[in-house]
PDB file of C-alpha atoms and ligand atoms in Angstrom:
ATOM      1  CA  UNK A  97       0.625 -20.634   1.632  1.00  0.00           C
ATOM      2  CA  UNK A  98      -2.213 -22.507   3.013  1.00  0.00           C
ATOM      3  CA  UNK A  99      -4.369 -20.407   4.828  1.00  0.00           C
ATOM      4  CA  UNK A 100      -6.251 -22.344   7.699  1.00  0.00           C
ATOM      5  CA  UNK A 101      -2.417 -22.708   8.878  1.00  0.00           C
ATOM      6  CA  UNK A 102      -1.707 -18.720   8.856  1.00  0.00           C
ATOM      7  CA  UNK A 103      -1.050 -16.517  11.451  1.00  0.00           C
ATOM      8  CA  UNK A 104      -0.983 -12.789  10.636  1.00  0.00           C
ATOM      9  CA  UNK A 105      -0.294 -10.517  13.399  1.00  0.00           C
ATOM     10  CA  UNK A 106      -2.654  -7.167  13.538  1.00  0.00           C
ATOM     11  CA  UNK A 107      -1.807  -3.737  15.122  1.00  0.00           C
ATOM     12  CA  UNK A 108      -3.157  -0.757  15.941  1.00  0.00           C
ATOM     13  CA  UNK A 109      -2.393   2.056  18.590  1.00  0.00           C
ATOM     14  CA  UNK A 110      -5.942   0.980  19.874  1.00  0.00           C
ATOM     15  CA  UNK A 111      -9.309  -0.255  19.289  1.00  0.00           C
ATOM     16  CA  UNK A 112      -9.238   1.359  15.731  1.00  0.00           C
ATOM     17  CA  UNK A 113      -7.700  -1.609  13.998  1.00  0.00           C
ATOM     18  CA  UNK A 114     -10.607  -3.919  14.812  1.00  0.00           C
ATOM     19  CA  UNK A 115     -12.230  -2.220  12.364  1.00  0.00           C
ATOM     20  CA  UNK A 116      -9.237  -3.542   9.992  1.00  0.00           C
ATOM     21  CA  UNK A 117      -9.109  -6.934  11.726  1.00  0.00           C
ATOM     22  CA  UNK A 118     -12.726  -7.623  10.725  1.00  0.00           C
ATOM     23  CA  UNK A 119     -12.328  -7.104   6.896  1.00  0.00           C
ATOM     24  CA  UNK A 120      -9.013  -9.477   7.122  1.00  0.00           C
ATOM     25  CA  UNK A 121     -10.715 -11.825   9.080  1.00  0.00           C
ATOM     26  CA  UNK A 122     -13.890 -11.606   6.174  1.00  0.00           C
ATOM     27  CA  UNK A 123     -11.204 -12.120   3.943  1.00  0.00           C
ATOM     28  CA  UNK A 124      -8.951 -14.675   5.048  1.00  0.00           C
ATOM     29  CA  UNK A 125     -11.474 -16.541   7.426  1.00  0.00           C
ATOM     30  CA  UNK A 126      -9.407 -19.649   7.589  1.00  0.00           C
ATOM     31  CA  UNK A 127      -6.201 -17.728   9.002  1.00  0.00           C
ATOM     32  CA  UNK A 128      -5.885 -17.609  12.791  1.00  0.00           C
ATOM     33  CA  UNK A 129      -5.219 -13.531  14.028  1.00  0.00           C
ATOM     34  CA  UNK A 130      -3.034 -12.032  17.171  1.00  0.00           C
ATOM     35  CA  UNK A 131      -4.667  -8.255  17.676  1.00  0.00           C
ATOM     36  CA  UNK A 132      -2.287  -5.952  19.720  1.00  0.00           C
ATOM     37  CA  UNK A 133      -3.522  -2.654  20.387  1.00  0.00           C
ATOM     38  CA  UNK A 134      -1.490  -0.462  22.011  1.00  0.00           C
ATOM     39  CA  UNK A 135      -4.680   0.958  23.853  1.00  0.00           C
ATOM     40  CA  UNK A 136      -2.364   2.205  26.839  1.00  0.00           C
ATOM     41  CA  UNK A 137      -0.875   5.028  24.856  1.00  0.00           C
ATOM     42  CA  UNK A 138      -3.090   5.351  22.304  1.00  0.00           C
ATOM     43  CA  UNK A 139      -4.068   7.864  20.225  1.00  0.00           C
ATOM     44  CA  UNK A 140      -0.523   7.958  18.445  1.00  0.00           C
ATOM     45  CA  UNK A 141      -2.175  10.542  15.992  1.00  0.00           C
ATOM     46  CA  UNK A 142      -1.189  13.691  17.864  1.00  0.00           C
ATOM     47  CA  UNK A 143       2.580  12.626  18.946  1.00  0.00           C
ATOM     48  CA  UNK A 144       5.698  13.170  17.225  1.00  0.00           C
ATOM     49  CA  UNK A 145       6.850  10.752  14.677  1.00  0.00           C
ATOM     50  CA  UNK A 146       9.852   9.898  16.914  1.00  0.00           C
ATOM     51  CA  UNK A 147       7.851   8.573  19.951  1.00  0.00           C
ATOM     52  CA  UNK A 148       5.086   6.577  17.251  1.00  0.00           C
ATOM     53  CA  UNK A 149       8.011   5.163  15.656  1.00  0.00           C
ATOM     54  CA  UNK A 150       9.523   3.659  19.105  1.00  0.00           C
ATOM     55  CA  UNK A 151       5.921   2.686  19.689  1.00  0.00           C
ATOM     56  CA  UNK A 152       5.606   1.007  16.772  1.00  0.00           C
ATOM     57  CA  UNK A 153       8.778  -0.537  17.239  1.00  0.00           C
ATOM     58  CA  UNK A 154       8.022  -2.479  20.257  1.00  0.00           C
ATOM     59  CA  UNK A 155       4.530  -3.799  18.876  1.00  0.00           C
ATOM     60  CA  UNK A 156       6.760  -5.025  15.866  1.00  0.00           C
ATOM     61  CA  UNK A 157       8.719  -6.937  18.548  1.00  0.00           C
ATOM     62  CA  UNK A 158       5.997  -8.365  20.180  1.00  0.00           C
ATOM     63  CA  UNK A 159       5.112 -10.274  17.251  1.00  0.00           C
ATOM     64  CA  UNK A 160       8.898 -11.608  16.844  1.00  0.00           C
ATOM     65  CA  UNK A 161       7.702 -13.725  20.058  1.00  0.00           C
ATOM     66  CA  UNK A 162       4.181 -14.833  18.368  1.00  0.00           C
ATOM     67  CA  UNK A 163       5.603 -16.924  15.352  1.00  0.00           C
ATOM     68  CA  UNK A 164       3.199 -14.847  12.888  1.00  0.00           C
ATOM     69  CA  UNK A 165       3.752 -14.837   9.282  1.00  0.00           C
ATOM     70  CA  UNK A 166       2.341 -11.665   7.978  1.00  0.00           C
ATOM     71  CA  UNK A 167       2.030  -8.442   9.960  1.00  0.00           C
ATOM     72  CA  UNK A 168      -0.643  -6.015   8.606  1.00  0.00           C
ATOM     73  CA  UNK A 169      -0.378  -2.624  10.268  1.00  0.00           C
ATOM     74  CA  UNK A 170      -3.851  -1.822  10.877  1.00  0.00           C
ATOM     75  CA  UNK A 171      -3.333   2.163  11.547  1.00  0.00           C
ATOM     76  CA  UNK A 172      -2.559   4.794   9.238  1.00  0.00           C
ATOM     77  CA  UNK A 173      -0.671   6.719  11.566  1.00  0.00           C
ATOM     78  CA  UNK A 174       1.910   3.528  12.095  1.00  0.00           C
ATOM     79  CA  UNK A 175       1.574   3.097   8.025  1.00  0.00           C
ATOM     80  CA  UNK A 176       2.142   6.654   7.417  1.00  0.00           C
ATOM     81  CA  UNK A 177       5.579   7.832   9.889  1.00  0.00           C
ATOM     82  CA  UNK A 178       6.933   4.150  10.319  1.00  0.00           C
ATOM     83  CA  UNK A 179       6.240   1.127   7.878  1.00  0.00           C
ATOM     84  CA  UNK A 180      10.229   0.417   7.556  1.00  0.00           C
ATOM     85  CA  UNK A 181      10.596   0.664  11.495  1.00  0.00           C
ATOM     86  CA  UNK A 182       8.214  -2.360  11.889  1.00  0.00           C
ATOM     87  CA  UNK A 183       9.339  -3.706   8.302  1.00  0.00           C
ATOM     88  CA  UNK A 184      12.913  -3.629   9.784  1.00  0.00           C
ATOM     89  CA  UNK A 185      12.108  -5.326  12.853  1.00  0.00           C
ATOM     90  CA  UNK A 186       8.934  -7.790  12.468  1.00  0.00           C
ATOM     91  CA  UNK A 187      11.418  -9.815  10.232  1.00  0.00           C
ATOM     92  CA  UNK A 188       8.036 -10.995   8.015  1.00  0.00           C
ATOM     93  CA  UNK A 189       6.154  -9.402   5.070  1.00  0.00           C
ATOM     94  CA  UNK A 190       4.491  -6.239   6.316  1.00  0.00           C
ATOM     95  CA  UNK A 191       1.265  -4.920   4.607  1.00  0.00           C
ATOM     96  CA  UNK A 192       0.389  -1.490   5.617  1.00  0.00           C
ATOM     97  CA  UNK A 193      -2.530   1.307   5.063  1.00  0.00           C
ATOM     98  CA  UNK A 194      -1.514   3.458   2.603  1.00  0.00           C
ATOM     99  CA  UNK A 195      -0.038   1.674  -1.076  1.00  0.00           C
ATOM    100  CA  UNK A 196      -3.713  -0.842  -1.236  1.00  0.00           C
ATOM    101  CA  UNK A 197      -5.394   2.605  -0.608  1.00  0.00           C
ATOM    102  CA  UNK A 198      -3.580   4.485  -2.620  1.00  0.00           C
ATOM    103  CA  UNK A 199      -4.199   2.194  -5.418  1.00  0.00           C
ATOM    104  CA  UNK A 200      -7.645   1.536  -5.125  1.00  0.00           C
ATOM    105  CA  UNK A 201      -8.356   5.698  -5.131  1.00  0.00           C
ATOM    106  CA  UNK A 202      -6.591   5.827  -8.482  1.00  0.00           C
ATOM    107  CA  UNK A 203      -8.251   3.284  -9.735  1.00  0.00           C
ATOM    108  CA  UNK A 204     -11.240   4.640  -8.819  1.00  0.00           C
ATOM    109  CA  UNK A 205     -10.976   8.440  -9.134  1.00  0.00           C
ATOM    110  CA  UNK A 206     -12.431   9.878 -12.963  1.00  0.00           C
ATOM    111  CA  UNK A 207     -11.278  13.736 -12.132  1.00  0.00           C
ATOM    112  CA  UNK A 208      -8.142  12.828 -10.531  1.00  0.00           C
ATOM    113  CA  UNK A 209      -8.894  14.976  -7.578  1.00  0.00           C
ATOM    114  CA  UNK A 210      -8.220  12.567  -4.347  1.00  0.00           C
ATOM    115  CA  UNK A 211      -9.017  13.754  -0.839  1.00  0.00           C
ATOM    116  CA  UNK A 212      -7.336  12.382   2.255  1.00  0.00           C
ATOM    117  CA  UNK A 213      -8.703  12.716   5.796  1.00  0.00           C
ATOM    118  CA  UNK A 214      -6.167  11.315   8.740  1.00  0.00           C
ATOM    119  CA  UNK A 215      -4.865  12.319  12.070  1.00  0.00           C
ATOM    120  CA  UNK A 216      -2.706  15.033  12.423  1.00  0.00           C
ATOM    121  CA  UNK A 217       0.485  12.882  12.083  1.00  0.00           C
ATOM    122  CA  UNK A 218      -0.903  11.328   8.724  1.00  0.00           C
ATOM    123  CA  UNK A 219      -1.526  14.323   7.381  1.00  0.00           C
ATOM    124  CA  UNK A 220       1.780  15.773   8.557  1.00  0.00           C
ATOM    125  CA  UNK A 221       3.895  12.980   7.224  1.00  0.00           C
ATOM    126  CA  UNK A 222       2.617  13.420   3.690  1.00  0.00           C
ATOM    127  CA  UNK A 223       2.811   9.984   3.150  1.00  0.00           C
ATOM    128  CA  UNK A 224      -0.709   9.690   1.220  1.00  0.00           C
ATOM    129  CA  UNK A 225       0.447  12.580  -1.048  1.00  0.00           C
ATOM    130  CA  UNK A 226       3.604  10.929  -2.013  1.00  0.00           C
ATOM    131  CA  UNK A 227       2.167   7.491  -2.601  1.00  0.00           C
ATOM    132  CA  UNK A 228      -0.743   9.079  -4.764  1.00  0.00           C
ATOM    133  CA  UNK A 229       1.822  11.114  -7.280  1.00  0.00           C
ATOM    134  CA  UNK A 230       4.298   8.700  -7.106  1.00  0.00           C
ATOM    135  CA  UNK A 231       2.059   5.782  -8.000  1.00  0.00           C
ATOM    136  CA  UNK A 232      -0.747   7.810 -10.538  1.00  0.00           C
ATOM    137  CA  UNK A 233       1.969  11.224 -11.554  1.00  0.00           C
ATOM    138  CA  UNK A 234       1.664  14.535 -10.439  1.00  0.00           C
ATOM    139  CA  UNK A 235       0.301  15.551 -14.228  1.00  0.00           C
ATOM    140  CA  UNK A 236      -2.712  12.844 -13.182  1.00  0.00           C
ATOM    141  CA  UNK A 237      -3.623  13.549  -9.411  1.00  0.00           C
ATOM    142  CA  UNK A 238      -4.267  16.276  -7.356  1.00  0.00           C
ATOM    143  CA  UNK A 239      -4.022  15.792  -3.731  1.00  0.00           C
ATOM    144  CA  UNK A 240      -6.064  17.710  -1.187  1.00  0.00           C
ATOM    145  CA  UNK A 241      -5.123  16.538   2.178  1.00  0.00           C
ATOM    146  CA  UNK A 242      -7.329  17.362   5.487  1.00  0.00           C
ATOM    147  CA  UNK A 243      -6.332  16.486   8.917  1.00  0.00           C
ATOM    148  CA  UNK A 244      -9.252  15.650  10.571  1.00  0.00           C
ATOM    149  CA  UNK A 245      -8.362  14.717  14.651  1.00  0.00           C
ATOM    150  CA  UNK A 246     -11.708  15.506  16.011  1.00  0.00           C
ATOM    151  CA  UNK A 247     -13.391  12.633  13.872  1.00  0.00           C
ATOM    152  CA  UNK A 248     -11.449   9.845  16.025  1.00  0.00           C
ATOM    153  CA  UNK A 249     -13.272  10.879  19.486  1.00  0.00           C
ATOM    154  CA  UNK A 250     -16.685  11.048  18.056  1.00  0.00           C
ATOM    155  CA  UNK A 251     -16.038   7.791  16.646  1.00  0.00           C
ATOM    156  CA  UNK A 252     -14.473   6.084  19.680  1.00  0.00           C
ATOM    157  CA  UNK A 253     -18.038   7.713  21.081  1.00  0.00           C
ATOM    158  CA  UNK A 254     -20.214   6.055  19.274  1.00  0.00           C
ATOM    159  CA  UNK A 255     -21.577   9.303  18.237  1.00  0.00           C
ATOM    160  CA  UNK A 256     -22.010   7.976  14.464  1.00  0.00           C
ATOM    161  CA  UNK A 257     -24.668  10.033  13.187  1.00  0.00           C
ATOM    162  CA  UNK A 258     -24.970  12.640  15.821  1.00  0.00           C
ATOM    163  CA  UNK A 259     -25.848  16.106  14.655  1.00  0.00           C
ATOM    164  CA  UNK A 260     -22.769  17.763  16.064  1.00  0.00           C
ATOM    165  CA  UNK A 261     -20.502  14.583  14.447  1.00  0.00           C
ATOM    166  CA  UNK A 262     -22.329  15.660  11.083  1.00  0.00           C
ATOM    167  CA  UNK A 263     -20.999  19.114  11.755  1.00  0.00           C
ATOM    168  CA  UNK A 264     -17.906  18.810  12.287  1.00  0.00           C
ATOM    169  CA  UNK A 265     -17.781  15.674   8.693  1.00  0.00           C
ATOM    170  CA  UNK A 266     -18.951  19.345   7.403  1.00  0.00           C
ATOM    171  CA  UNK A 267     -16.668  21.580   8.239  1.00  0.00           C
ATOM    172  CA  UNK A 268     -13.809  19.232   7.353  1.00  0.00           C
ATOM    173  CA  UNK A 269     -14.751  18.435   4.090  1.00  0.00           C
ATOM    174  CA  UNK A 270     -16.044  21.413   2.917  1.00  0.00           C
ATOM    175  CA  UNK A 271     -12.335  22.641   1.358  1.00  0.00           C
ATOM    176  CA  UNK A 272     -12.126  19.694  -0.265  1.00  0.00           C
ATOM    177  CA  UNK A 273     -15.947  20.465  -2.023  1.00  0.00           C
ATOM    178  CA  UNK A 274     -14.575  23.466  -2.833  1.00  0.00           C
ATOM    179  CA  UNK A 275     -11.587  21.726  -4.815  1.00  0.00           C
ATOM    180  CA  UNK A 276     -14.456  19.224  -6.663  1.00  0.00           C
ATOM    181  CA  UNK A 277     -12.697  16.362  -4.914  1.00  0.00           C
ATOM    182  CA  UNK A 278     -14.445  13.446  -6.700  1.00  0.00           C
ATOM    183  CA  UNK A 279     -13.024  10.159  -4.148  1.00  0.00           C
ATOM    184  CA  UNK A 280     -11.828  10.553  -0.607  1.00  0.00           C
ATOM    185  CA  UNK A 281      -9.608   8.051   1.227  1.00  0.00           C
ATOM    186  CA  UNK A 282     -10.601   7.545   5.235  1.00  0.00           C
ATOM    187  CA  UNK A 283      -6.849   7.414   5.999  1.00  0.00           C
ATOM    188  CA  UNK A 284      -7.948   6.928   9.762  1.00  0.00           C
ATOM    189  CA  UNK A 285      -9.091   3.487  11.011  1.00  0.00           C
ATOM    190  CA  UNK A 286     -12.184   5.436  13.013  1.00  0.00           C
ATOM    191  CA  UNK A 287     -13.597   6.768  10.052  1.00  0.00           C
ATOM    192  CA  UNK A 288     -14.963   3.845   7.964  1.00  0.00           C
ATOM    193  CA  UNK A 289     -17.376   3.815  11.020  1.00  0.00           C
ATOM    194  CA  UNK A 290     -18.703   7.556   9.579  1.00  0.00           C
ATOM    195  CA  UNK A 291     -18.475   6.570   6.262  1.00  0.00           C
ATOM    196  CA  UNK A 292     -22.393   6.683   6.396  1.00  0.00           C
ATOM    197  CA  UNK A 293     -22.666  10.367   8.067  1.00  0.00           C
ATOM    198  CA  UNK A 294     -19.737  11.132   5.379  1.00  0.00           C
ATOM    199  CA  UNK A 295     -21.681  10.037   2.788  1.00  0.00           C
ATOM    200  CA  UNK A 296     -24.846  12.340   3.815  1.00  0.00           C
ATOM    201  CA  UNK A 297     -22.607  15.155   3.560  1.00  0.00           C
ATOM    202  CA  UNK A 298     -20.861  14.556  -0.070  1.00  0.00           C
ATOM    203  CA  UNK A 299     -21.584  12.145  -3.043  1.00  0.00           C
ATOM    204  CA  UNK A 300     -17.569  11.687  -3.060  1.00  0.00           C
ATOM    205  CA  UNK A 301     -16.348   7.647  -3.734  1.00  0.00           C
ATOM    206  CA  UNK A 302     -15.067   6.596  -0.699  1.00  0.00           C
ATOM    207  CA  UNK A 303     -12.035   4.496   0.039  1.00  0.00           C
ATOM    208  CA  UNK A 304     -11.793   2.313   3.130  1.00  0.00           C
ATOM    209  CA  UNK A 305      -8.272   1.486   3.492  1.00  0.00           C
ATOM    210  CA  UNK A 306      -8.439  -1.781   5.934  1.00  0.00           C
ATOM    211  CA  UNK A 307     -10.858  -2.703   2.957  1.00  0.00           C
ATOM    212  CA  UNK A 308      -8.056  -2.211   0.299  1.00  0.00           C
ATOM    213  CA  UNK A 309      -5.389  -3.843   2.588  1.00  0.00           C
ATOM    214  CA  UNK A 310      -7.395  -6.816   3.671  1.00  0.00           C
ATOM    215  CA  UNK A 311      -7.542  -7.282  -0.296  1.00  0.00           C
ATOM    216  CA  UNK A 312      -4.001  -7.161  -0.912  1.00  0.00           C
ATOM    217  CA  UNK A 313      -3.727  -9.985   2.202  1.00  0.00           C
ATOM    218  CA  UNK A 314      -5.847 -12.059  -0.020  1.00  0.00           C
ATOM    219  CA  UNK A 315      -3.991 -11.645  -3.113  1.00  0.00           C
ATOM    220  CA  UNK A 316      -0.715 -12.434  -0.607  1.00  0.00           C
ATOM    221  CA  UNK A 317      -2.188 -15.282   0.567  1.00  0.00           C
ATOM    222  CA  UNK A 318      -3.879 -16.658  -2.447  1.00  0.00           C
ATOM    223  CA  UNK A 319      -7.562 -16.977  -0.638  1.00  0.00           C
ATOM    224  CA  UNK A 320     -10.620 -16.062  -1.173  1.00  0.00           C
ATOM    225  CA  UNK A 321     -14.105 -15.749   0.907  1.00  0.00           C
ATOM    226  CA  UNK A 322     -17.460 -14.917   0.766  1.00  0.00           C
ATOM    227  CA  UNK A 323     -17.198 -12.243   3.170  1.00  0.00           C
ATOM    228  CA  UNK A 324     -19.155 -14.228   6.051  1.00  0.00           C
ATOM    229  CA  UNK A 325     -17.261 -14.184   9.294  1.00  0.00           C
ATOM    230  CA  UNK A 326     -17.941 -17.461  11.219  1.00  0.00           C
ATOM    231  CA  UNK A 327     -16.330 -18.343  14.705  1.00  0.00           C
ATOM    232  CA  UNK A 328     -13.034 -16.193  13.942  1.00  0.00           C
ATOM    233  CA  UNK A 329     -10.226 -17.190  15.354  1.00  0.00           C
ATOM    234  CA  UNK A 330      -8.490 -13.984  17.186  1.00  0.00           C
ATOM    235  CA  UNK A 331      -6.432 -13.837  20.133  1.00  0.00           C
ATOM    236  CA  UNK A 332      -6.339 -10.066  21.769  1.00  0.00           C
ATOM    237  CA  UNK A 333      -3.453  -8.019  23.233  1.00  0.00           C
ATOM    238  CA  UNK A 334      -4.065  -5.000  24.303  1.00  0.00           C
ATOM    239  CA  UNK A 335      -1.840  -2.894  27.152  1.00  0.00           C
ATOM    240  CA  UNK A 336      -4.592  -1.526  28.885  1.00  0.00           C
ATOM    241  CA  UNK A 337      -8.227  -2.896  29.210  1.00  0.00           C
ATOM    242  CA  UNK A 338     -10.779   0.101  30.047  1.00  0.00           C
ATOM    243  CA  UNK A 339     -13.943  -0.494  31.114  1.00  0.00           C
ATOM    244  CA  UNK A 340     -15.210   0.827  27.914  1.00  0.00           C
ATOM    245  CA  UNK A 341     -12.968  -1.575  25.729  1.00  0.00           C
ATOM    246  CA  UNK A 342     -16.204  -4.103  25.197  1.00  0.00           C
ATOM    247  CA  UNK A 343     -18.496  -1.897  23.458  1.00  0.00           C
ATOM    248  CA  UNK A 344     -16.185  -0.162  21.083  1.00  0.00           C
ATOM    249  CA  UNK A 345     -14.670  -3.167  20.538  1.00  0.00           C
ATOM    250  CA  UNK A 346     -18.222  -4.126  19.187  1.00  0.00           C
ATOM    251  CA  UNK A 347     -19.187  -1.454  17.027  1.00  0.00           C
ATOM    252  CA  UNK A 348     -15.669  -1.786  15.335  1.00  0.00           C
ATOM    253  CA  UNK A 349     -15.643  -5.503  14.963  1.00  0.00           C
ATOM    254  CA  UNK A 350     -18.929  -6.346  14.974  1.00  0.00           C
ATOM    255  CA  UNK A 351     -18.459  -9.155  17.018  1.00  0.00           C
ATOM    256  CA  UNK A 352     -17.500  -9.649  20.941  1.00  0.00           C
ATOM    257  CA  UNK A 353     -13.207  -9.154  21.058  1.00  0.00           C
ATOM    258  CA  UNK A 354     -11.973 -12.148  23.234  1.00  0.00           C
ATOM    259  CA  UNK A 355      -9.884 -13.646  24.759  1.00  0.00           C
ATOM    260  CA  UNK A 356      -8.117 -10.568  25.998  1.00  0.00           C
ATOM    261  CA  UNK A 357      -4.700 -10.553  27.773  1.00  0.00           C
ATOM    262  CA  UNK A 358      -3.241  -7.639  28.811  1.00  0.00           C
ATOM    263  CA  UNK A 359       0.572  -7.227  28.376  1.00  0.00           C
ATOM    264  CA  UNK A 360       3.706  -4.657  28.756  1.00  0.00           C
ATOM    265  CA  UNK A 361       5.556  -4.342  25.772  1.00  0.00           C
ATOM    266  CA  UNK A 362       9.042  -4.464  26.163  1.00  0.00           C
ATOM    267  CA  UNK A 363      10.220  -0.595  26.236  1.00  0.00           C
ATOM    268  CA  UNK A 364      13.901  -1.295  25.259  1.00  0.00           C
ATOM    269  CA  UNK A 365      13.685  -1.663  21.671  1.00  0.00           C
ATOM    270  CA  UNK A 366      15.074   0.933  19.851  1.00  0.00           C
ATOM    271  CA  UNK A 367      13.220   2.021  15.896  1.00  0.00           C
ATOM    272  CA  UNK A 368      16.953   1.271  14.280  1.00  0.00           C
ATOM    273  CA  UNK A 369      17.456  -2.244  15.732  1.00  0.00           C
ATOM    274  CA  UNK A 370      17.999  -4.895  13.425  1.00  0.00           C
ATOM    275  CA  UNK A 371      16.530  -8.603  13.733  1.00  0.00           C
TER     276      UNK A 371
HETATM  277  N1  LIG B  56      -5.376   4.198  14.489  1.00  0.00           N
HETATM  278  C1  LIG B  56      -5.064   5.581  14.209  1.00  0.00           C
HETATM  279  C2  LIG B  56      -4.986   5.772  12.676  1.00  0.00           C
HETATM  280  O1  LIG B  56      -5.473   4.991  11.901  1.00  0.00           O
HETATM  281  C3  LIG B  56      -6.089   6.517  14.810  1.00  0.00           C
HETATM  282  C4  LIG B  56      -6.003   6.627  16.324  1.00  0.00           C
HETATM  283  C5  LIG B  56      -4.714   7.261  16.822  1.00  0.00           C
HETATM  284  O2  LIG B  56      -4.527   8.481  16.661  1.00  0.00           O
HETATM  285  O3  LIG B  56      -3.915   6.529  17.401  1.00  0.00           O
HETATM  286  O4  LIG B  56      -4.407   6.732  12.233  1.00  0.00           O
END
């Protein structure tokens, strides 16, 4: 595939995914990027896995009409409750969250003891745990799953190493200290952004999924980069544009989102449709 000819299509419920979009984008710098964030009715976290899976199977249909060649589902929520919806629909190779995760946290565990934080939904789906025994073996692993909702608001806040955001990195992870949890997946986009308040709190490895994924894009796409981001090439799509959008679009990106269009997704696709 030759890279500076890509287009991979990005998507999120919100802002969460630019913090995905920029390790693809280091990654694959070549590659031109459509971002859709769903920023209307995000956070998808905390909703039932019926209404995220309709969600996620209109943004799937929105990139039918942008000619992309890869989607990457940049949200573990999405990744966890409905990778075949937009597999099913997108009609291109999908990469999401959780198997480039999953395998980099069994490569790098040495107790075998793997924590996952995520949203409620992520948690609730079990998705982590499954991938985790079924790709290391339940005799290998243990899996301590945390749900950890309060994390995404502090991050969206910008409240990154804020006493109270300490507190509450505390009191999640404390059952999984108890369990001598030795490497701890951030199975929520928001919470690479704490990874340095996490890492105050525990000496646990941690794995950055977008990191993981944006890895397996390269392998996908045969590329390789030095990291540097210069003058990406990213269109945005988002369904609402708050006044706010700019500067949390900065701290996860690291770089000023635009151009921005706003758009409606089109409502009337239905999770089982077939392309
Ligand atoms: N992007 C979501 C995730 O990675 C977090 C925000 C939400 O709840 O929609 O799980």
């Amino acid at each position: 595939m030759n890279s500076s000819s890509l287009r991979i299509g990005v998507f999120d419920s919100g802002v969460g995914g630019l913090s995905v979009l920029r390790h693809l984008i280091a990654q694959v710098p070549q590659a031109s990027f459509v971002y859709l964030g769903d920023t209307a009715r995000v956070p998808y976290g905390n909703k039932s896995f019926d209404t995220i899976a309709r969600y996620a199977a209109e943004s799937a249909a929105f990139f039918r009409t942008q000619s992309v060649d890869i989607v990457v589902v940049a949200c573990n929520t999405v990744s966890a409750v409905a990778l075949p919806v937009v597999e099913t629909i997108a009609g291109v190779p999908v990469i999401g969250m959780i198997e480039p995760a999953v395998e980099a946290a069994v490569r790098t565990t040495r107790t075998g003891r793997i924590g996952v934080l995520g949203t409620r939904a992520t948690i609730q789906s079990g998705a982590y745990e499954m991938a985790l025994y079924a790709h290391a073996g339940s005799n290998n692993v243990v899996v301590f799953p945390q749900a950890s909702p309060l994390l995404v608001a502090l991050a969206e806040e910008g409240w990154i190493a804020h006493p109270a955001t300490l507190a509450i990195i505390e009191e999640y992870i404390r059952p999984l200290q108890e369990e001598h949890v030795d490497t701890l997946i951030l199975g929520c986009t928001h919470f690479p952004i704490l990874a340095d308040a996490i890492a105050e709190i525990t000496p646990m490895q941690l794995i950055d999924p977008g990191d993981c994924a944006a890895e397996t894009l390269g392998r996908m796409v045969g590329t390789s980069s030095n990291g540097s981001i210069r003058a990406p090439r990213v269109e945005y799509y988002l369904t609402d544009i708050a006044t706010n959008f700019a500067a949390i679009a900065l701290q996860f990106l690291g770089f000023e989102a635009h151009p921005i269009h706003r758009i409606e997704l089109d409502h009337t696709v239905m999770p089982a449709q077939r392309p």
